[in-house]
Tab-separated table of C-alpha atoms in Angstrom:
chain	number	residue	atom	x	y	z
A	1	MET	CA	38.496	60.719	82.539
A	2	ILE	CA	41.732	60.901	83.974
A	3	ASN	CA	42.246	63.407	86.634
A	4	PRO	CA	45.581	65.104	86.993
A	5	SER	CA	45.307	65.700	90.171
A	6	ARG	CA	45.888	62.021	90.936
A	7	TRP	CA	49.391	61.805	88.974
A	8	PHE	CA	52.468	60.890	90.760
A	9	ILE	CA	55.105	63.683	89.925
A	10	PRO	CA	58.095	63.550	91.350
A	11	ARG	CA	59.110	66.567	93.657
A	12	PRO	CA	62.356	67.624	91.795
A	13	VAL	CA	59.749	67.636	88.343
A	14	LYS	CA	57.095	69.804	90.367
A	15	ALA	CA	59.717	72.215	91.779
A	16	MET	CA	60.676	72.926	88.453
A	17	VAL	CA	57.187	73.281	87.034
A	18	HIS	CA	56.461	75.613	89.941
A	19	ARG	CA	59.480	77.633	89.433
A	20	PHE	CA	58.699	78.288	85.435
A	21	GLY	CA	55.203	78.620	86.408
A	22	SER	CA	56.317	81.200	88.802
A	23	TRP	CA	58.575	83.192	86.467
A	24	TYR	CA	56.264	83.057	83.601
A	25	CYS	CA	53.089	84.521	85.775
A	26	ASN	CA	55.359	87.293	86.527
A	27	ASP	CA	56.686	87.880	83.557
A	28	LEU	CA	53.524	88.400	81.911
A	29	CYS	CA	52.451	90.683	84.870
A	30	ARG	CA	55.457	92.786	83.995
A	31	ARG	CA	54.426	93.186	80.629
A	32	GLU	CA	50.807	93.957	81.151
A	33	TYR	CA	52.392	96.577	83.782
A	34	GLU	CA	54.520	97.945	81.177
A	35	SER	CA	52.078	98.296	78.521
A	36	GLN	CA	49.392	100.057	80.317
A	37	ASP	CA	47.077	102.299	78.263
A	38	TRP	CA	44.750	104.952	79.611
A	39	LYS	CA	41.247	104.112	79.023
A	40	ILE	CA	38.159	105.397	81.544
A	41	ASN	CA	35.126	103.129	81.483
A	42	GLU	CA	32.121	102.589	83.991
A	43	ARG	CA	33.653	99.915	86.229
A	44	PRO	CA	34.364	101.985	89.153
A	45	VAL	CA	30.863	102.707	89.177
A	46	GLU	CA	29.683	99.410	88.892
A	47	PHE	CA	31.979	97.953	91.243
A	48	ARG	CA	31.585	100.530	94.026
A	49	PHE	CA	27.937	99.616	93.583
A	50	VAL	CA	28.435	95.846	94.127
A	51	PHE	CA	30.696	96.459	97.411
A	52	ASP	CA	28.449	98.935	98.798
A	53	GLN	CA	25.595	96.099	98.385
A	54	LEU	CA	27.875	93.576	100.034
A	55	SER	CA	28.978	95.914	102.696
A	56	LYS	CA	25.059	96.210	103.571
A	57	LEU	CA	24.440	92.409	102.932
A	58	SER	CA	27.682	90.638	104.513
A	59	PRO	CA	26.619	87.594	102.365
A	60	ARG	CA	28.725	84.087	103.215
A	61	SER	CA	28.749	82.731	99.266
A	62	VAL	CA	28.800	84.790	95.978
A	63	LEU	CA	28.730	83.716	92.590
A	64	ASP	CA	29.854	85.859	89.981
A	65	VAL	CA	28.633	85.396	86.035
A	66	GLY	CA	30.503	86.286	83.091
A	67	THR	CA	33.683	86.794	84.698
A	68	GLY	CA	36.201	86.729	81.989
A	69	THR	CA	39.525	87.680	82.721
A	70	THR	CA	38.657	90.167	85.477
A	71	ALA	CA	40.004	89.982	89.069
A	72	LEU	CA	36.495	90.913	90.548
A	73	PRO	CA	36.279	86.953	91.911
A	74	SER	CA	39.756	86.977	93.485
A	75	VAL	CA	38.768	91.004	95.446
A	76	LEU	CA	35.505	88.885	96.693
A	77	ARG	CA	37.125	86.296	98.083
A	78	THR	CA	40.054	88.678	100.064
A	79	CYS	CA	37.106	90.371	101.122
A	80	GLY	CA	36.404	86.754	102.918
A	81	TYR	CA	33.470	85.599	100.744
A	82	LEU	CA	32.909	81.924	99.485
A	83	VAL	CA	33.539	82.740	95.788
A	84	THR	CA	32.400	80.750	92.678
A	85	ALA	CA	32.856	82.446	89.255
A	86	MET	CA	31.794	80.970	85.827
A	87	ASP	CA	31.989	82.039	82.374
A	88	ASN	CA	30.503	80.265	79.105
A	89	VAL	CA	34.264	79.969	77.915
A	90	ARG	CA	33.488	77.566	75.121
A	91	ASP	CA	30.963	79.134	73.195
A	92	TYR	CA	30.782	82.985	74.083
A	93	TRP	CA	34.605	83.328	73.752
A	94	GLN	CA	36.010	82.963	70.043
A	95	ASP	CA	39.497	81.899	71.354
A	96	GLY	CA	38.713	80.997	75.254
A	97	PHE	CA	40.638	82.685	77.846
A	98	HIS	CA	42.588	81.947	81.018
A	99	ASN	CA	41.715	83.974	84.064
A	100	ARG	CA	45.122	83.968	86.053
A	101	HIS	CA	43.104	85.610	88.907
A	102	PHE	CA	40.518	82.917	90.001
A	103	TYR	CA	39.349	79.611	88.897
A	104	VAL	CA	36.707	80.023	86.481
A	105	ARG	CA	33.963	77.453	85.691
A	106	ASP	CA	32.997	76.679	82.160
A	107	ASP	CA	29.246	77.024	82.110
A	108	ASP	CA	26.384	78.515	80.357
A	109	ILE	CA	24.281	80.608	82.661
A	110	ARG	CA	21.250	80.345	80.515
A	111	ASN	CA	21.401	76.605	81.319
A	112	PRO	CA	23.665	76.154	84.147
A	113	ALA	CA	25.208	72.738	85.487
A	114	LEU	CA	25.617	74.419	88.812
A	115	ASN	CA	23.307	73.082	91.179
A	116	GLN	CA	24.354	74.811	94.251
A	117	THR	CA	22.636	78.274	95.690
A	118	PHE	CA	24.283	81.526	96.704
A	119	ASP	CA	23.171	84.259	99.227
A	120	VAL	CA	24.587	87.006	96.090
A	121	VAL	CA	25.008	86.446	92.262
A	122	THR	CA	26.919	89.215	90.485
A	123	CYS	CA	26.684	89.818	86.932
A	124	ILE	CA	28.395	92.849	85.999
A	125	SER	CA	28.635	94.175	82.396
A	126	VAL	CA	27.319	90.693	80.965
A	127	LEU	CA	23.713	90.598	80.199
A	128	GLU	CA	23.295	92.698	77.841
A	129	HIS	CA	25.538	90.753	75.926
A	130	ILE	CA	23.274	87.357	76.127
A	131	ALA	CA	20.376	87.465	73.791
A	132	ASP	CA	18.036	85.236	75.872
A	133	HIS	CA	18.489	87.595	79.027
A	134	ARG	CA	15.397	85.959	80.457
A	135	ALA	CA	16.706	82.697	80.693
A	136	ALA	CA	20.047	84.151	82.099
A	137	VAL	CA	17.849	86.075	84.810
A	138	ARG	CA	15.688	82.985	85.534
A	139	SER	CA	18.844	80.710	86.239
A	140	MET	CA	20.619	83.424	88.423
A	141	CYS	CA	17.176	83.815	90.629
A	142	ARG	CA	16.955	80.148	90.955
A	143	LEU	CA	20.423	79.850	92.145
A	144	LEU	CA	20.030	82.399	94.635
A	145	ASN	CA	19.257	81.594	98.674
A	146	PRO	CA	15.980	82.520	99.939
A	147	GLY	CA	16.642	86.084	100.769
A	148	GLY	CA	19.490	86.508	98.484
A	149	HIS	CA	20.080	89.299	95.918
A	150	LEU	CA	21.382	89.690	92.226
A	151	LEU	CA	23.457	92.240	91.534
A	152	MET	CA	23.589	93.172	87.728
A	153	THR	CA	24.744	96.168	86.027
A	154	PHE	CA	23.974	96.694	82.121
A	155	ALA	CA	23.329	99.291	79.496
A	156	TYR	CA	19.796	100.944	79.821
A	157	ASN	CA	16.945	103.310	78.881
A	158	GLU	CA	14.092	103.428	80.911
A	159	ALA	CA	11.790	104.096	77.718
A	160	GLN	CA	12.940	102.096	75.269
A	161	TYR	CA	14.726	98.632	74.724
A	162	TYR	CA	17.123	98.568	71.743
A	163	PRO	CA	18.457	95.240	70.529
A	164	ASN	CA	22.136	96.050	69.520
A	165	ALA	CA	23.373	99.584	70.730
A	166	TYR	CA	26.671	98.891	68.589
A	167	GLU	CA	24.268	98.902	65.240
A	168	LEU	CA	22.708	102.583	66.258
A	169	PRO	CA	23.945	104.983	63.748
A	170	GLU	CA	25.356	107.306	66.479
A	171	SER	CA	27.277	104.548	67.814
A	172	ASP	CA	30.655	104.907	68.286
A	173	PRO	CA	32.313	102.949	64.943
A	174	MET	CA	35.082	101.130	66.877
A	175	PHE	CA	32.132	98.690	68.473
A	176	ARG	CA	31.025	97.722	65.332
A	177	ALA	CA	33.412	94.952	64.877
A	178	LEU	CA	32.819	93.460	68.038
A	179	PRO	CA	31.215	89.831	67.800
A	180	TYR	CA	28.586	89.961	70.186
A	181	ILE	CA	25.557	92.054	70.901
A	182	CYS	CA	24.806	94.803	73.579
A	183	GLN	CA	21.169	94.989	74.281
A	184	ILE	CA	19.574	98.304	76.018
A	185	PHE	CA	17.373	97.325	78.343
A	186	SER	CA	14.326	99.161	79.282
A	187	ARG	CA	11.866	99.488	82.473
A	188	ARG	CA	9.686	96.882	80.591
A	189	GLU	CA	12.452	94.096	80.972
A	190	VAL	CA	13.382	94.923	84.556
A	191	THR	CA	9.478	94.495	85.486
A	192	GLU	CA	9.333	91.209	83.735
A	193	TRP	CA	12.317	89.757	84.872
A	194	ALA	CA	10.964	90.950	88.815
A	195	GLU	CA	7.232	89.302	87.942
A	196	ALA	CA	8.472	86.432	86.177
A	197	ASN	CA	11.385	85.246	88.993
A	198	ARG	CA	9.092	86.374	91.778
A	199	VAL	CA	11.913	88.729	92.962
A	200	CYS	CA	11.620	92.523	93.790
A	201	ILE	CA	13.780	95.435	93.236
A	202	ALA	CA	15.934	96.039	96.260
A	203	ALA	CA	18.357	99.103	95.019
A	204	GLN	CA	18.601	100.651	91.522
A	205	GLU	CA	20.954	103.439	90.280
A	206	TYR	CA	20.772	105.327	87.268
A	207	TRP	CA	23.970	106.555	85.362
A	208	CYS	CA	25.164	108.973	82.769
A	209	CYS	CA	27.738	108.131	80.802
A	210	TYR	CA	27.878	109.417	77.332
A	211	THR	CA	26.994	112.981	76.046
A	212	ALA	CA	24.237	111.681	73.573
A	213	ASP	CA	21.100	109.815	74.775
A	214	LEU	CA	22.044	106.198	74.071
A	215	TRP	CA	24.743	103.856	75.283
A	216	THR	CA	27.994	104.077	73.100
A	217	CYS	CA	26.647	107.474	71.395
A	218	GLY	CA	28.551	110.451	71.811
A	219	SER	CA	31.742	110.900	73.458
A	220	TYR	CA	32.425	109.372	76.872
A	221	ILE	CA	31.653	111.120	80.275
A	222	ALA	CA	34.413	111.268	82.778
A	223	PRO	CA	33.326	110.798	85.258
A	224	PRO	CA	30.260	109.243	84.815
A	225	ARG	CA	27.453	111.246	86.627
A	226	ARG	CA	24.501	109.668	88.743
A	227	VAL	CA	21.217	110.684	87.945
A	228	ASP	CA	17.199	110.043	88.240
A	229	ALA	CA	14.833	108.256	85.969
A	230	HIS	CA	13.742	111.556	84.399
A	231	GLN	CA	17.434	112.577	83.847
A	232	LYS	CA	19.437	111.233	80.640
A	233	HIS	CA	20.940	107.756	81.557
A	234	HIS	CA	22.689	104.808	80.045
A	235	LEU	CA	23.605	102.890	82.933
A	236	LEU	CA	21.380	100.903	85.530
A	237	CYS	CA	23.172	99.429	88.647
A	238	LEU	CA	19.963	97.176	89.849
A	239	ALA	CA	19.854	94.686	93.079
A	240	LEU	CA	17.054	92.047	92.926
A	241	GLN	CA	15.916	89.919	95.991
A	242	LYS	CA	14.717	86.814	96.334
A	243	PRO	CA	11.935	86.206	98.943
A	244	GLU	CA	12.851	84.760	102.371
A	245	SER	CA	10.076	82.049	101.911
A	246	SER	CA	9.848	80.352	98.743
A	247	LEU	CA	5.926	80.255	99.101
A	248	THR	CA	6.021	84.250	99.077
């Protein structure tokens, strides 16, 4: 395979390409700025959890799984961490995508080619869309350094697992046409992940996001409310920690 970085490109051509690329990126940002539409979601809750954990852990290396088009890896890099981002570009995204904030590796977390390990792995609102969640969690735990942390957020119900929230009769019809599933995990799955991968729960937060009992059902609550396991909840922010010693 030819490596484009080894091509010889005359300096005037490189300058012209750079000017065009800068113009295009700036124009894209301008058009996105002018077409903004207000829509509240759970990202402030999820990102707050991530950065609250990171501020306590002070890791050196971070892997973000399922980045998509978000700027999260770029913001993590701004904080000084050594960041790797990955997403299943070819299989999960029907038309592919380009992240203009950060370089994203095309890799499948269920069976990743990535072989380095990290102090922290983040997986924000991604796991519920992966049917084989066990394989995904197993791989993310394997990619942790001893003592490392896996930070995840996902749709949740303490008592019962649901294979696809979007198919629930009470779910908002706007979700029905989406080409992927949205699992609602329960305590049974969290316990299973922890036991199967020999990790422990380091932190967890329950959040109420909808007026009805289950994810995507009823009206969205703005802002979401932090609650406990015995109150109505729809989102779990979870930190799992790998033992310091692999023999533990």
